[in-house]
Amino acid sequence: MSTATVFHTSLDAREVEERLKQVQAKHALLSTSSYSYSMVRVSSELDNEILEELGFNFHSVSYFGITEIRNAHPVLSRAVELMKEEFKDAEIIALFQNEIMI
C-alpha cells in the first residue's frame, strides 16, 4: 500500500490545478507516469483544526496529494523539493504520515 504525501497551500484550488499542470509538463520527474495525483480540494475548517492539533501554524486554503506509482522509481524527496521550488511564491507545506517535509 502506498502512502500519499499531502501538500497544503495558501492558494485557491483552481490556481493550484493550473500550476500543477504546468509543473508536470516542466519536470519529467513529476509526470503522471511516476506519480498519481489526487484532485485538488478546498481545505475545510476541520482540515485546519487538524493541522493546528498536529502543531502546524498554517492556514490551508487548498490541498492535494501525490503518491509514488509502484516500480516507477521516482525520488520522493526530490519531488517535494521541486514542488517547494515551483510554489515558492505561496505558502506550502508537505506532510508525509503527518510529519512535515517542507
XYZ file of C-alpha atoms in Angstrom:
102
model
C 0.000 0.000 0.000
C 1.341 3.411 -0.961
C 1.105 6.441 1.240
C 0.365 9.866 -0.169
C 2.330 12.989 0.523
C -0.205 15.748 1.150
C 0.571 19.319 0.137
C -1.381 22.130 1.821
C -1.214 25.514 0.113
C -2.286 29.104 0.650
C -3.605 29.254 -2.931
C -7.060 28.884 -4.428
C -7.747 25.318 -5.623
C -8.211 26.361 -9.267
C -4.863 28.133 -9.306
C -3.195 25.056 -7.817
C -4.766 22.834 -10.506
C -3.391 25.053 -13.277
C 0.037 25.276 -11.699
C 0.217 21.511 -11.219
C -0.395 21.008 -14.939
C 2.482 23.386 -15.698
C 4.767 21.720 -13.140
C 4.060 18.242 -14.535
C 4.817 19.449 -18.063
C 8.038 21.162 -16.948
C 9.508 18.377 -14.788
C 9.605 14.806 -16.110
C 10.115 13.522 -12.546
C 6.678 14.862 -11.611
C 4.846 13.359 -14.586
C 1.765 11.211 -14.143
C 3.809 8.181 -15.210
C 5.780 8.479 -11.944
C 3.149 9.840 -9.565
C -0.573 9.599 -9.066
C -2.173 12.921 -8.130
C -5.321 13.361 -6.088
C -7.801 16.052 -7.013
C -7.038 19.477 -5.621
C -9.572 20.207 -2.913
C -10.627 23.235 -0.924
C -9.469 22.920 2.680
C -12.162 22.826 5.325
C -12.238 24.257 8.807
C -11.686 20.698 10.049
C -8.546 20.342 7.892
C -7.145 23.475 9.514
C -8.119 22.312 13.010
C -6.265 19.039 12.394
C -3.171 20.916 11.199
C -3.334 23.047 14.337
C -3.692 19.960 16.563
C -0.617 18.488 14.865
C 1.270 21.648 15.824
C 1.327 23.419 12.464
C 0.779 27.171 12.431
C -0.528 27.265 8.878
C -3.847 28.216 7.286
C -4.553 25.820 4.427
C -6.747 27.089 1.574
C -6.366 24.026 -0.651
C -4.586 20.684 -0.681
C -3.637 17.817 -2.950
C -1.760 14.555 -2.626
C 0.811 12.706 -4.657
C 1.555 9.008 -4.434
C 4.502 7.220 -5.991
C 3.474 4.717 -8.641
C 4.893 1.292 -7.874
C 8.008 0.429 -9.891
C 8.289 3.968 -11.291
C 11.313 4.645 -9.029
C 10.701 8.344 -8.511
C 12.561 10.062 -5.729
C 10.026 11.479 -3.276
C 12.389 13.932 -1.590
C 13.331 15.406 -4.985
C 9.664 15.661 -5.949
C 8.938 17.547 -2.722
C 11.851 19.918 -3.386
C 10.567 20.594 -6.909
C 7.099 21.394 -5.545
C 8.671 23.725 -2.979
C 10.581 25.477 -5.765
C 7.565 25.773 -8.073
C 5.281 27.090 -5.315
C 7.885 29.377 -3.700
C 5.656 32.442 -4.110
C 2.975 30.812 -1.930
C 2.852 29.177 1.450
C 3.052 25.411 1.099
C 3.715 22.531 3.452
C 4.137 18.864 2.613
C 3.121 16.172 5.070
C 4.102 12.527 4.856
C 2.441 10.427 7.553
C 1.725 13.664 9.477
C 5.424 14.613 9.511
C 6.382 17.856 7.823
C 8.714 17.601 4.835
C 8.683 21.305 3.850
